[in-house]
Coordinates of C-alpha atoms and ligand atoms in Angstrom, one line a residue:
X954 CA 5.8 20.0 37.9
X955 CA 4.1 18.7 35.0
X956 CA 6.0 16.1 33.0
X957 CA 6.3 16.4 29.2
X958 CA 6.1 14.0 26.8
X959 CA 7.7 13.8 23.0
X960 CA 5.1 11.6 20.7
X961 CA 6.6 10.8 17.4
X962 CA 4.6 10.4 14.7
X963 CA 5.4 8.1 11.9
X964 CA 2.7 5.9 10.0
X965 CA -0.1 7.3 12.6
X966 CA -1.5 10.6 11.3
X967 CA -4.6 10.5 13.4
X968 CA -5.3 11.5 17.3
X969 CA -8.6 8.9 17.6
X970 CA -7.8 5.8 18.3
X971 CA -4.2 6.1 18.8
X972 CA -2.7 3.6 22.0
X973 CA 0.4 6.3 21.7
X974 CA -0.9 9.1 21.9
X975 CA -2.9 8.1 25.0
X976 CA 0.3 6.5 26.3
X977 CA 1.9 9.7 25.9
X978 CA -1.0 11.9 27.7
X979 CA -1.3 10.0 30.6
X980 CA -1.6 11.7 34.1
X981 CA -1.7 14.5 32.8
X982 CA 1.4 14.9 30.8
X983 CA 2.1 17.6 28.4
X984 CA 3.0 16.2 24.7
X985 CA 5.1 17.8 21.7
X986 CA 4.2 16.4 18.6
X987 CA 6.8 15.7 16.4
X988 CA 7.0 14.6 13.0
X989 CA 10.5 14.5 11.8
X990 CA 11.4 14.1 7.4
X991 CA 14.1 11.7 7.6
X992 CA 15.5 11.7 4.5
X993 CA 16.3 7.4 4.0
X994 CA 12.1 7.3 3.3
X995 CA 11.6 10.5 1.8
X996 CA 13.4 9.7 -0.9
X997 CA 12.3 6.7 -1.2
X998 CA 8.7 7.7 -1.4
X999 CA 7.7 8.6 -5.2
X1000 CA 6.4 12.1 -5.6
X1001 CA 2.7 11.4 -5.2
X1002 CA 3.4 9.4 -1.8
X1003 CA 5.0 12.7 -0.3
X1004 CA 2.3 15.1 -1.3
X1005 CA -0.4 13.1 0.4
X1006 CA 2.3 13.1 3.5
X1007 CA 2.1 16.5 3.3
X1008 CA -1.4 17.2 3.2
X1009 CA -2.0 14.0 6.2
X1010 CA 0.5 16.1 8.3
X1011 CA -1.5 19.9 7.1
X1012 CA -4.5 18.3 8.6
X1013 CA -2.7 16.4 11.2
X1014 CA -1.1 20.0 12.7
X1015 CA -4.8 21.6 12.0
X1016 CA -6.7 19.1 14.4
X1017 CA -3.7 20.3 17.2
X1018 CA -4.2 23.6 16.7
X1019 CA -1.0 24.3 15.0
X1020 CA 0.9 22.4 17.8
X1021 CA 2.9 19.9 15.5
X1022 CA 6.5 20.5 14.9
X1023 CA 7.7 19.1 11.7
X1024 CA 11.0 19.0 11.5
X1025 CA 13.8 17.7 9.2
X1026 CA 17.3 15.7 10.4
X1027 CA 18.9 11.9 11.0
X1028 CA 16.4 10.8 13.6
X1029 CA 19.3 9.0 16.2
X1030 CA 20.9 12.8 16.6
X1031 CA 17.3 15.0 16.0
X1032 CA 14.9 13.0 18.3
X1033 CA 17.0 13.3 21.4
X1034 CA 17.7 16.8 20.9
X1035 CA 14.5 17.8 20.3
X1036 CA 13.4 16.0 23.8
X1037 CA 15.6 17.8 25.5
X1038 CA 14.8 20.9 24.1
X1039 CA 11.5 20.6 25.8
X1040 CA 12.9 18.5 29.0
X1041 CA 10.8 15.7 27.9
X1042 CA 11.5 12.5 29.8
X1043 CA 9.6 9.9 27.5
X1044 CA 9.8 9.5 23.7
X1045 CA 6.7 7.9 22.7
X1046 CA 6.1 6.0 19.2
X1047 CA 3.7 3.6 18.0
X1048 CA 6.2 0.5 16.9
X1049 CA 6.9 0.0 13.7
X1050 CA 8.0 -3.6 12.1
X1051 CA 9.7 -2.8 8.7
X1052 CA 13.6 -3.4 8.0
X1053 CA 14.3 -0.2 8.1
X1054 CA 12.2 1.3 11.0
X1055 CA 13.5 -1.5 13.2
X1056 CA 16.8 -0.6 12.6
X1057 CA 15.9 3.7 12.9
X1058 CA 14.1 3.1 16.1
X1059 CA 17.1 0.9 17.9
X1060 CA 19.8 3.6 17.0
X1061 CA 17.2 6.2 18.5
X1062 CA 15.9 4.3 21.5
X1063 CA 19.4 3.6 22.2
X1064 CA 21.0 7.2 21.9
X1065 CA 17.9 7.8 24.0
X1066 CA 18.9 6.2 26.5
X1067 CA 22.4 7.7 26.8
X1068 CA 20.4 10.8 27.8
X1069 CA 18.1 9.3 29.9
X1070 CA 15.5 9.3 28.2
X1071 CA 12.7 6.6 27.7
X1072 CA 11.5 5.3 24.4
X1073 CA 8.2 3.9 24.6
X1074 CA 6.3 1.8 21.9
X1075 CA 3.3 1.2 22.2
X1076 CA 0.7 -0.5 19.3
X1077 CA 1.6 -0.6 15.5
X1078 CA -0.3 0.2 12.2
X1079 CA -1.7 -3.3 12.3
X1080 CA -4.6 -4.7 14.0
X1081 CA -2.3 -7.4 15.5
X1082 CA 1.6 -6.4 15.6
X1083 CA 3.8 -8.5 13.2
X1084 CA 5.1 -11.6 14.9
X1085 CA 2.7 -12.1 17.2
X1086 CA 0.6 -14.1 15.6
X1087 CA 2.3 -17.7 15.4
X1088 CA 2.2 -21.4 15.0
X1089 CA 1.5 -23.5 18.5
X1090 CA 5.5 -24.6 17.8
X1091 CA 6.3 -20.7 17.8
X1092 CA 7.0 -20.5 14.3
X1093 CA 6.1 -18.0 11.8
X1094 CA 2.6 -18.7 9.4
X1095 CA 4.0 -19.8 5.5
X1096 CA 0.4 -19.9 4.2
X1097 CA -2.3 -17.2 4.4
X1098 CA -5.2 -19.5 5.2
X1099 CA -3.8 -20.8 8.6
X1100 CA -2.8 -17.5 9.7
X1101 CA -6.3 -16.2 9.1
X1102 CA -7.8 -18.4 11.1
X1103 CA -5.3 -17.9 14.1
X1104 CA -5.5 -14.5 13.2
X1105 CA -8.9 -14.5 14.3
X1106 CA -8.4 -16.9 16.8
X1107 CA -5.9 -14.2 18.4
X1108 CA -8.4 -11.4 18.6
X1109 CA -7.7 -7.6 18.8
X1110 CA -8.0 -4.6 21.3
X1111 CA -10.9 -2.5 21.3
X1112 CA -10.1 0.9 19.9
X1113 CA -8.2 3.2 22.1
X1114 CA -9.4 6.3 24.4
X1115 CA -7.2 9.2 22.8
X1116 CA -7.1 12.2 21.1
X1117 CA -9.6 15.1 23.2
X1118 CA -8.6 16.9 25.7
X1119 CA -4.6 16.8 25.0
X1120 CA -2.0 19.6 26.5
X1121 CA -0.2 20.0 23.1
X1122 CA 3.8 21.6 23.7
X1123 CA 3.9 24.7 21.1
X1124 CA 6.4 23.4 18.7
X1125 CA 8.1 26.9 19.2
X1126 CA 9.0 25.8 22.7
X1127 CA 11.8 23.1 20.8
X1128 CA 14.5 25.6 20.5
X1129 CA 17.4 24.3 17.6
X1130 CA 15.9 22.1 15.8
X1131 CA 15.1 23.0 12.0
X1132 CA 11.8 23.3 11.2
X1133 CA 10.9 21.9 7.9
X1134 CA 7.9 22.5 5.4
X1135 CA 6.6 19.4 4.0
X1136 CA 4.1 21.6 1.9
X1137 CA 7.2 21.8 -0.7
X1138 CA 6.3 18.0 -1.5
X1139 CA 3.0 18.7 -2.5
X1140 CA 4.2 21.1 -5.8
X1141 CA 6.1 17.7 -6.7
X1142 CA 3.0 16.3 -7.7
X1143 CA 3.0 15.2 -11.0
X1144 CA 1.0 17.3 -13.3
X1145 CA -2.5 15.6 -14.2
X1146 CA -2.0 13.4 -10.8
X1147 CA -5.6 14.2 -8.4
X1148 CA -4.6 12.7 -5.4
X1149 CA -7.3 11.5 -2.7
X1150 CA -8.2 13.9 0.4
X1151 CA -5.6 13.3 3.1
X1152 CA -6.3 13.3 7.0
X1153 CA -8.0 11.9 9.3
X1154 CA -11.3 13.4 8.2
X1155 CA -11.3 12.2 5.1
X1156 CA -10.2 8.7 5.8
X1157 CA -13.3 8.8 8.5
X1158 CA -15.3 10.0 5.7
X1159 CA -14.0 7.8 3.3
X1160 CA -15.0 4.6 5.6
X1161 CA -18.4 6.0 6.9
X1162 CA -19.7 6.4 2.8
X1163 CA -18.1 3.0 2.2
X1164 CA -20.3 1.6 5.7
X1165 CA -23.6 3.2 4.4
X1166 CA -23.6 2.3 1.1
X1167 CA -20.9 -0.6 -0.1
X1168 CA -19.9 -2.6 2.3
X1169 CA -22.7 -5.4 2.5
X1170 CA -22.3 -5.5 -1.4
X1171 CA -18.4 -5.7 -1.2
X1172 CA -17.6 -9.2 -1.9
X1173 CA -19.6 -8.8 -5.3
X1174 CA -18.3 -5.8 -6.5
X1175 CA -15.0 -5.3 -5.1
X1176 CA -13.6 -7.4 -8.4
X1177 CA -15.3 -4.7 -10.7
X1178 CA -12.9 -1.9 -11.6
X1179 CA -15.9 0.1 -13.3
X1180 CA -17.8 0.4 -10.0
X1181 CA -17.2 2.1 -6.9
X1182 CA -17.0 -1.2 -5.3
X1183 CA -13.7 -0.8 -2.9
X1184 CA -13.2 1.6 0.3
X1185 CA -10.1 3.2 -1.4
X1186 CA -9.0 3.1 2.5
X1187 CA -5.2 1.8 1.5
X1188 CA -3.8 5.0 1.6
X1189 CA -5.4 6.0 5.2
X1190 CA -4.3 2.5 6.4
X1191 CA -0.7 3.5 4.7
X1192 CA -0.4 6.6 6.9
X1193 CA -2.3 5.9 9.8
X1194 CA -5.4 8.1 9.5
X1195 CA -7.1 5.3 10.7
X1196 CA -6.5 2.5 12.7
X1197 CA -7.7 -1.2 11.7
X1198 CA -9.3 -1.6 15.1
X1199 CA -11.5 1.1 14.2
X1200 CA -12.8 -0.9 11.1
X1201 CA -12.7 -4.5 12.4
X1202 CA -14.9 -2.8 15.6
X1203 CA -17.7 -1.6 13.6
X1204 CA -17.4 -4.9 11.2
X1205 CA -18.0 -6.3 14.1
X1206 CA -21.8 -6.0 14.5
X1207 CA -22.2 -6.3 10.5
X1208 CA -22.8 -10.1 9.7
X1209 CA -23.0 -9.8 6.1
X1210 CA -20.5 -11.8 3.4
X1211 CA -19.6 -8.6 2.1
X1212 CA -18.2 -7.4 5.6
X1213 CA -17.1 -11.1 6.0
X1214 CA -14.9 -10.7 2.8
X1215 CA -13.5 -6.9 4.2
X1216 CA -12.3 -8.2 7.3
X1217 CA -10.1 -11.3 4.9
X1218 CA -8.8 -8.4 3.0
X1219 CA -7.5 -6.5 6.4
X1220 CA -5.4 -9.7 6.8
X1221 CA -3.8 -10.1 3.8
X1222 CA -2.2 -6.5 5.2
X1223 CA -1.4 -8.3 7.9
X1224 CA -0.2 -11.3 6.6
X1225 CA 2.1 -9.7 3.9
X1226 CA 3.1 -7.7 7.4
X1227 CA 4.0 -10.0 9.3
X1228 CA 5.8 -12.2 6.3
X1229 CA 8.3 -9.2 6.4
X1230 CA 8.5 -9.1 10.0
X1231 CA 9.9 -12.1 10.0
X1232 CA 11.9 -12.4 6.7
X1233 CA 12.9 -8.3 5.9
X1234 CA 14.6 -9.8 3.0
X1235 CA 11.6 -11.1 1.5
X1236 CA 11.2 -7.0 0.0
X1237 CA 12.6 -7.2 -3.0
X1238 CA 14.0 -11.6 -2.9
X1239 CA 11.5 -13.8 -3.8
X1240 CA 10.5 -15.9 -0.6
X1241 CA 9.8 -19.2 -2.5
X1242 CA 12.9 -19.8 -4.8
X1243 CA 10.5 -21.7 -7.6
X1244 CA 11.1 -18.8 -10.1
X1245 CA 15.1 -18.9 -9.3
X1246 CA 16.7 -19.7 -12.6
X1247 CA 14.3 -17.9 -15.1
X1248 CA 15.6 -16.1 -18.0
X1249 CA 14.2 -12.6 -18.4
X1250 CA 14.6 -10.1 -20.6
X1251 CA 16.9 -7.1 -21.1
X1252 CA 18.1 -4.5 -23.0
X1253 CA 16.5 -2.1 -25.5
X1254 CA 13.3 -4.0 -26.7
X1255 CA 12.7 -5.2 -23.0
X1256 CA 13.3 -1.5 -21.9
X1257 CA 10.9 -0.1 -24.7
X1258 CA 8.4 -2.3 -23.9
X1259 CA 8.7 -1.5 -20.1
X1260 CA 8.3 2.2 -21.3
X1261 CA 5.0 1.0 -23.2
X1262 CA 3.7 -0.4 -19.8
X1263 CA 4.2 1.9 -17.5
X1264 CA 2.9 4.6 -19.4
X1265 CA -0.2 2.6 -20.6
X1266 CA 0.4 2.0 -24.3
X1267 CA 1.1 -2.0 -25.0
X1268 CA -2.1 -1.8 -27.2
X1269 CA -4.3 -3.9 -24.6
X1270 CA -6.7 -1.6 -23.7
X1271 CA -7.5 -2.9 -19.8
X1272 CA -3.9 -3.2 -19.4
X1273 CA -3.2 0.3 -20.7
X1274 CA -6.2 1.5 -18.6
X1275 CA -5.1 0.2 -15.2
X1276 CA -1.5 1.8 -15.6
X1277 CA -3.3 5.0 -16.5
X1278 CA -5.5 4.9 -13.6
X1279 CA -1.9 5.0 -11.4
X1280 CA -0.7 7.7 -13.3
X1281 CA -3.8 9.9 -12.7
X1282 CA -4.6 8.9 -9.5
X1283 CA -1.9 6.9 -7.9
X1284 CA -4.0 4.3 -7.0
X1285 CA -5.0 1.2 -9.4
X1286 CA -8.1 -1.2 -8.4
X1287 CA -6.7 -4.6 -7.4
X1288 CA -8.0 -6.7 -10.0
X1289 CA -5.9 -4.5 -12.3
X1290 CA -2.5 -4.3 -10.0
X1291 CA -2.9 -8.3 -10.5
X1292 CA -3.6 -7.8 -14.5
X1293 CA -1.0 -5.3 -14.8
X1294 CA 1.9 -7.5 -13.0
X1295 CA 0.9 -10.3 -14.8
X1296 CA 1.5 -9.0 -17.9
X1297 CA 4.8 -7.3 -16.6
X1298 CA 6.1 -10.8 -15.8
X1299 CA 4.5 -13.0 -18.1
X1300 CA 3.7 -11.0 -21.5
X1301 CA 7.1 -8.9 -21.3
X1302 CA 9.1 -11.6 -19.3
X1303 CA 10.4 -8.5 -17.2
X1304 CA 11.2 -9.4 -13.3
X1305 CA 8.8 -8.5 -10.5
X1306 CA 10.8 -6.5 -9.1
X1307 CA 11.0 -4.0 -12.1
X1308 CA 7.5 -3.4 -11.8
X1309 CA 7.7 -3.1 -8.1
X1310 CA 9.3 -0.3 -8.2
X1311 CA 7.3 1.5 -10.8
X1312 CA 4.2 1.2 -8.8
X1313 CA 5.9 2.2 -5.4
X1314 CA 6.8 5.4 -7.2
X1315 CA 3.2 6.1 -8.2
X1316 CA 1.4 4.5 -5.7
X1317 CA -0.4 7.3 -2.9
X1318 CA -1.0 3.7 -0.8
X1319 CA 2.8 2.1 -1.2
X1320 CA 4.1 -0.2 0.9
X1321 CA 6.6 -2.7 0.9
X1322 CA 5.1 -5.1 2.2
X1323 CA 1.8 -5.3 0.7
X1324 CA 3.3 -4.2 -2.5
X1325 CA 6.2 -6.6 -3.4
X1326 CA 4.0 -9.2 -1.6
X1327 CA 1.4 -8.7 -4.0
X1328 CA 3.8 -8.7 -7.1
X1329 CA 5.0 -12.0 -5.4
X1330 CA 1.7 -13.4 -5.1
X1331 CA 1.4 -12.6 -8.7
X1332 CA 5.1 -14.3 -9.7
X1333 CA 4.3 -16.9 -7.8
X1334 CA 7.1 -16.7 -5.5
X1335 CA 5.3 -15.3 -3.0
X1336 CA 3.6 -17.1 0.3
X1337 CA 0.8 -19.1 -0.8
X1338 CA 1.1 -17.2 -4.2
X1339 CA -0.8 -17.8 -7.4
X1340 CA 1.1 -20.6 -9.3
X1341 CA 3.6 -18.7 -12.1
X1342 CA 1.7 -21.0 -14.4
X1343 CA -1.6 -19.2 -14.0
X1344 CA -1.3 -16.3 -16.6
X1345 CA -3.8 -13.5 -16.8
X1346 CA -5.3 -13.2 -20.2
X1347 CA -5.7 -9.4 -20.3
X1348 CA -8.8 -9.8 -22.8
X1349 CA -10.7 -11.8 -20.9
X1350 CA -10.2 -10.8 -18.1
X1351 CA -10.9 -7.0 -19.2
X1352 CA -14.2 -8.8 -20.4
X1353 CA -15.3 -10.4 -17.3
X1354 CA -14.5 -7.6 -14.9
X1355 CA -15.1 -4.7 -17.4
X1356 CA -18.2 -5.8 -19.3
X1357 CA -19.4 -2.5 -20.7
X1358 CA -16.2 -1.3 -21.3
X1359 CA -16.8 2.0 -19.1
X1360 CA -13.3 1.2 -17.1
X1361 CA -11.4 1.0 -19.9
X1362 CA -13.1 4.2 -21.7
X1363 CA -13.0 6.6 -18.7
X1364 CA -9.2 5.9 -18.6
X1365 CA -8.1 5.3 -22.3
X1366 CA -9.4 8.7 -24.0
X1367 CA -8.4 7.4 -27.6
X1368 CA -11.0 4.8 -27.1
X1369 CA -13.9 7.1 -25.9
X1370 CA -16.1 6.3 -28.9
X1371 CA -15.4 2.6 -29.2
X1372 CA -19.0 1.4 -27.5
X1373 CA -19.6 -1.4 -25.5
X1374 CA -17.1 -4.6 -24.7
X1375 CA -15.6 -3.9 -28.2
X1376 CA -13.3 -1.5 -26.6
X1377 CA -11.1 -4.3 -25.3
X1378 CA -10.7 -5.5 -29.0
X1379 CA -10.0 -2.4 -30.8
X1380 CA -8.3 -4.1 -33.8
X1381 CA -11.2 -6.0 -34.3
X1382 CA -13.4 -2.7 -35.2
X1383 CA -14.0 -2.3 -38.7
X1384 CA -11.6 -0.3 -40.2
X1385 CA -9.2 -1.4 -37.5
X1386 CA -8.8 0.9 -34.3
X1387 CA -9.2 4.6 -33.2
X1388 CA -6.4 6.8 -34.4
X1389 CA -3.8 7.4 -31.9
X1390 CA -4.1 4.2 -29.7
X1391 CA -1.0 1.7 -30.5
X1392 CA -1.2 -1.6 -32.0
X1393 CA -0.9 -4.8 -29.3
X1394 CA 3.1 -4.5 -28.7
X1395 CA 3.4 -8.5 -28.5
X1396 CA 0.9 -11.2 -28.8
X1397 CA -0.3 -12.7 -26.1
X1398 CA -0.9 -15.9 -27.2
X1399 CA 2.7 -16.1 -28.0
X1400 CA 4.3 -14.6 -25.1
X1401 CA 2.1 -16.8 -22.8
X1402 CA 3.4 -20.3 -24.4
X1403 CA 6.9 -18.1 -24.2
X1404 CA 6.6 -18.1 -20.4
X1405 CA 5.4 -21.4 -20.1
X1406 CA 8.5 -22.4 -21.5
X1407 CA 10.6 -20.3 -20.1
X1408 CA 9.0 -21.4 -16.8
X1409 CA 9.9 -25.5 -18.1
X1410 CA 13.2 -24.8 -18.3
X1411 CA 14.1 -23.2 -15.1
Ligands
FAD2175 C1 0.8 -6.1 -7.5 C2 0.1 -5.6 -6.3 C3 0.5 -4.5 -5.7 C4 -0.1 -4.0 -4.5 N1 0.4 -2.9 -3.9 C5 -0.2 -2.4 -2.7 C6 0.4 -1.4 -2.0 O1 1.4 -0.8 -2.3 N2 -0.3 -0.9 -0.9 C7 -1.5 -1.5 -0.5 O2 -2.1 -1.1 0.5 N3 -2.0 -2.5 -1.2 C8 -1.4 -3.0 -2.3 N4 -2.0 -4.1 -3.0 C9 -3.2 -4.7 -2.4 C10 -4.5 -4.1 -3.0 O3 -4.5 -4.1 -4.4 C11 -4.8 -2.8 -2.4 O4 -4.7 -2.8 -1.0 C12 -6.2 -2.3 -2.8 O5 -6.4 -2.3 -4.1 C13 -6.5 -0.9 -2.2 O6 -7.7 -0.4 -2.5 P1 -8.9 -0.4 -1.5 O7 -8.4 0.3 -0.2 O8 -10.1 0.2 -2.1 O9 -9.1 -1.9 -1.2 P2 -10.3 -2.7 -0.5 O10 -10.8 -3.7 -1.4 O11 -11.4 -1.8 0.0 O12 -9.6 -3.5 0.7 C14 -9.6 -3.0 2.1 C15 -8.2 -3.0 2.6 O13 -7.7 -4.3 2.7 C16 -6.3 -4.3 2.4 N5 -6.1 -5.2 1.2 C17 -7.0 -5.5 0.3 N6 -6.5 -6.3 -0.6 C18 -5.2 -6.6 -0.2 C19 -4.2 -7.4 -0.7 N7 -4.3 -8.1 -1.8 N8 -3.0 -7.4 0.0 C20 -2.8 -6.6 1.1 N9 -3.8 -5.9 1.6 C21 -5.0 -5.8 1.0 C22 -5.9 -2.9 2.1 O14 -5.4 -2.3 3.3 C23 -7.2 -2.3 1.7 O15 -7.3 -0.9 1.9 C24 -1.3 -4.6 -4.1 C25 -1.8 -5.7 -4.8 C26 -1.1 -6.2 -5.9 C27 -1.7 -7.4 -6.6

């Protein structure tokens, strides 16, 4: 009799390239396709993170001809049922290395096994799984640079041999478990929000445009928010519409500085990955303790001016325009998440972790790790972090990564009309600035000798 096989999809919404879903076909088997909304992530997933999920898994069930079951419970009591409802004798998953997914997938392999049923991991989200990379005395890598290179050193698999071909279980054939429609997510988008395509089409199509036509110039212009410079592939990587492998392969056999600088990028993902792999507190504590002691602020100024940032009116123009670029998009270009955090930490004197949590709510592409990495990396509490000390002037730098001003004006509507670089100095404009557009809510000159201070007496 043909054996049947449950693969559980997580953060790998594709069917190319996918070590699990191969694993799970093998010899033959037949698979069910299960993707179960488990309430702990759900809700901890902003509004614009769950109505990509729920186009990634529309497409997803489309490219199995309707064969995916989405369904919604705890996953220690739904998984096992649902494999027995088909008389599967293998749960198959692709691992995943957060705190809380470590912790999910014991429990389930574990009630698994009380019903005989294997759990089988196979691969991860990341071109090298968290932990795996390590120091010759076994321990974990502190600093970026050295785990690049070892990184490298390590090597990857070859994309995997999956997805055509596949004896897909009709999800009707799981008898008791309750179905679920993710497509009520996508009505929680918030209104204004236009969210990128979501599958693995798009992300394929999203990569192949970047190939053609970006990549070799990538390490010039992926600093320049008012370009087209980036491969906006976060959110695919996020979800798992496309593997790593499948990018590091074809940057493979391209030699230029550009593709050179794409494939460092890849491993800050993995770096920030494997940091939490090893140190799952390192989420939301700062992993160096050099910022322990600082005084921040609180109560109703702090909170108003929080307010200001995070709906892009502190009066700096490239500020206000990155924060409004995550509100209509859910995505913000990096040189702007860094601007942005800066002046959360170092201009208001807010924690990191404030800010965190504002962009995981907005963000289509947020993760843990990356994300309260990169506001660590920012705070400087983070593994080889910028020094707190290094303060972002949000002038210059709107300046020197925005010349013309186009960033700032395609975001900031109030400034449409202020032409050229002038836009990042509206108060300077004679007759002082547009209508409509607030004042600077503090000064930055001040606030950055108020850090530095603040920073002294730690
Ligand atoms: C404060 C802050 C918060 C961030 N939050 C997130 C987040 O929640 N999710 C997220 O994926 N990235 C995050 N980043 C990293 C980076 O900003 C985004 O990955 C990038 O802007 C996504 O756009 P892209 O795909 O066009 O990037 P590209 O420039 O095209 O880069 C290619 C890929 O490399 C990876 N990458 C690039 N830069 C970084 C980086 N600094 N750290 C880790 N991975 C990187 C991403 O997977 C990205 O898709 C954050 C950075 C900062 C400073």
């Amino acid at each position: 009799m043909t054996k049947t096989s449950v693969l559980w999809f997580r953060r790998d919404l594709r069917l190319q390239d996918h070590p699990a879903l191969a694993a799970a076909a093998a010899d033959g088997r037949r698979v069910l396709g299960v993707f179960l909304a488990d309430d702990v992530p759900l809700t901890a997933s902003g509004a614009p993170r769950r109505a990509f999920l729920a186009a990634a898994l529309a497409a997803l069930a489309e490219s199995m001809d309707g064969r995916l079951l989405v369904a919604h419970g705890r996953p220690a009591t739904a998984i096992p049922r649902i494999a027995r409802s088909v008389g599967a004798d293998a749960v198959h998953v692709t691992g995943d290395y957060g705190p809380y997914g470590r912790r999910r997938d014991a429990a389930v392999a574990a009630a698994l096994a009380d019903a005989g049923i294997d759990w089988v991991a196979t691969g991860s989200p990341y071109a090298i799984s968290p932990g795996r990379v390590r120091k010759g005395d076994g321990g974990r890598f502190a600093v970026f640079t050295p785990f690049f290179r070892a990184w490298t050193q390590h090597g990857w698999r070859g994309p995997a041999t999956s997805g055509s071909g596949v004896d897909w279980v009709r999800p009707a054939d799981a008898d008791g478990v309750p179905a679920h429609d993710p497509a009520e997510y996508a009505r929680t988008v918030p209104s204004g929000m236009t969210l990128p395509d979501a599958g693995e089409g798009a992300a394929s199509a999203a990569w192949e445009s970047f190939m053609a036509d970006r990549i070799d110039a990538y390490d010039q212009d992926r600093d320049r928010p008012d370009r087209p410079g980036t491969s906006r592939l976060s959110v695919h990587l996020k979800w798992g519409c496309i593997h790593p492998r499948t990018l590091l392969a074809e940057l493979a056999g391209r030699r230029s500085t550009g593709a050179a600088a794409y494939r460092r990028e890849l491993a800050w993902r993995e770096f920030y990955a494997d940091t939490v792999f090893h140190l799952p507190a390192s989420v939301w504590t700062s992993v160096d303790p050099v910022i322990q002691g600082m005084r921040w602020d609180s109560g109703a100024t702090a909170d108003e001016r929080f307010a200001a940032w995070r709906t892009g009116r502190t009066g700096y123009p490239y500020i206000d325009a990155g924060m409004r670029q995550l509100l209509a998009e859910g995505w913000m270009h990096n040189r702007l998440r860094m601007a942005t955090a800066s002046f959360l930490i170092k201009d208001l004197h807010l924690p990191w972790q404030r800010g965190a949590e504002h962009f995981l709510e907005h963000l289509v592409d947020g993760d843990y790790a990356s994300n309260n990495h990169g506001w660590q990396w920012v705070a400087g509490s983070g593994p080889q972090a910028a020094p707190f000390f290094r303060i972002f002037n949000p002038l210059t730098q709107g300046e020197k990564f925005d010349p013309s001003g186009d960033f700032v004006r395609a975001y900031v509507p109030e400034l449409r009309d202020v032409p050229g670089k002038k836009v990042h100095r509206p108060w300077e404009l004679d007759g002082g600035g547009p209508a409509g557009y607030p004042e600077p809510i503090v000064d930055h000159a001040e606030e950055r000798a108020e850090a530095l201070r603040r920073w002294e007496a730690r």
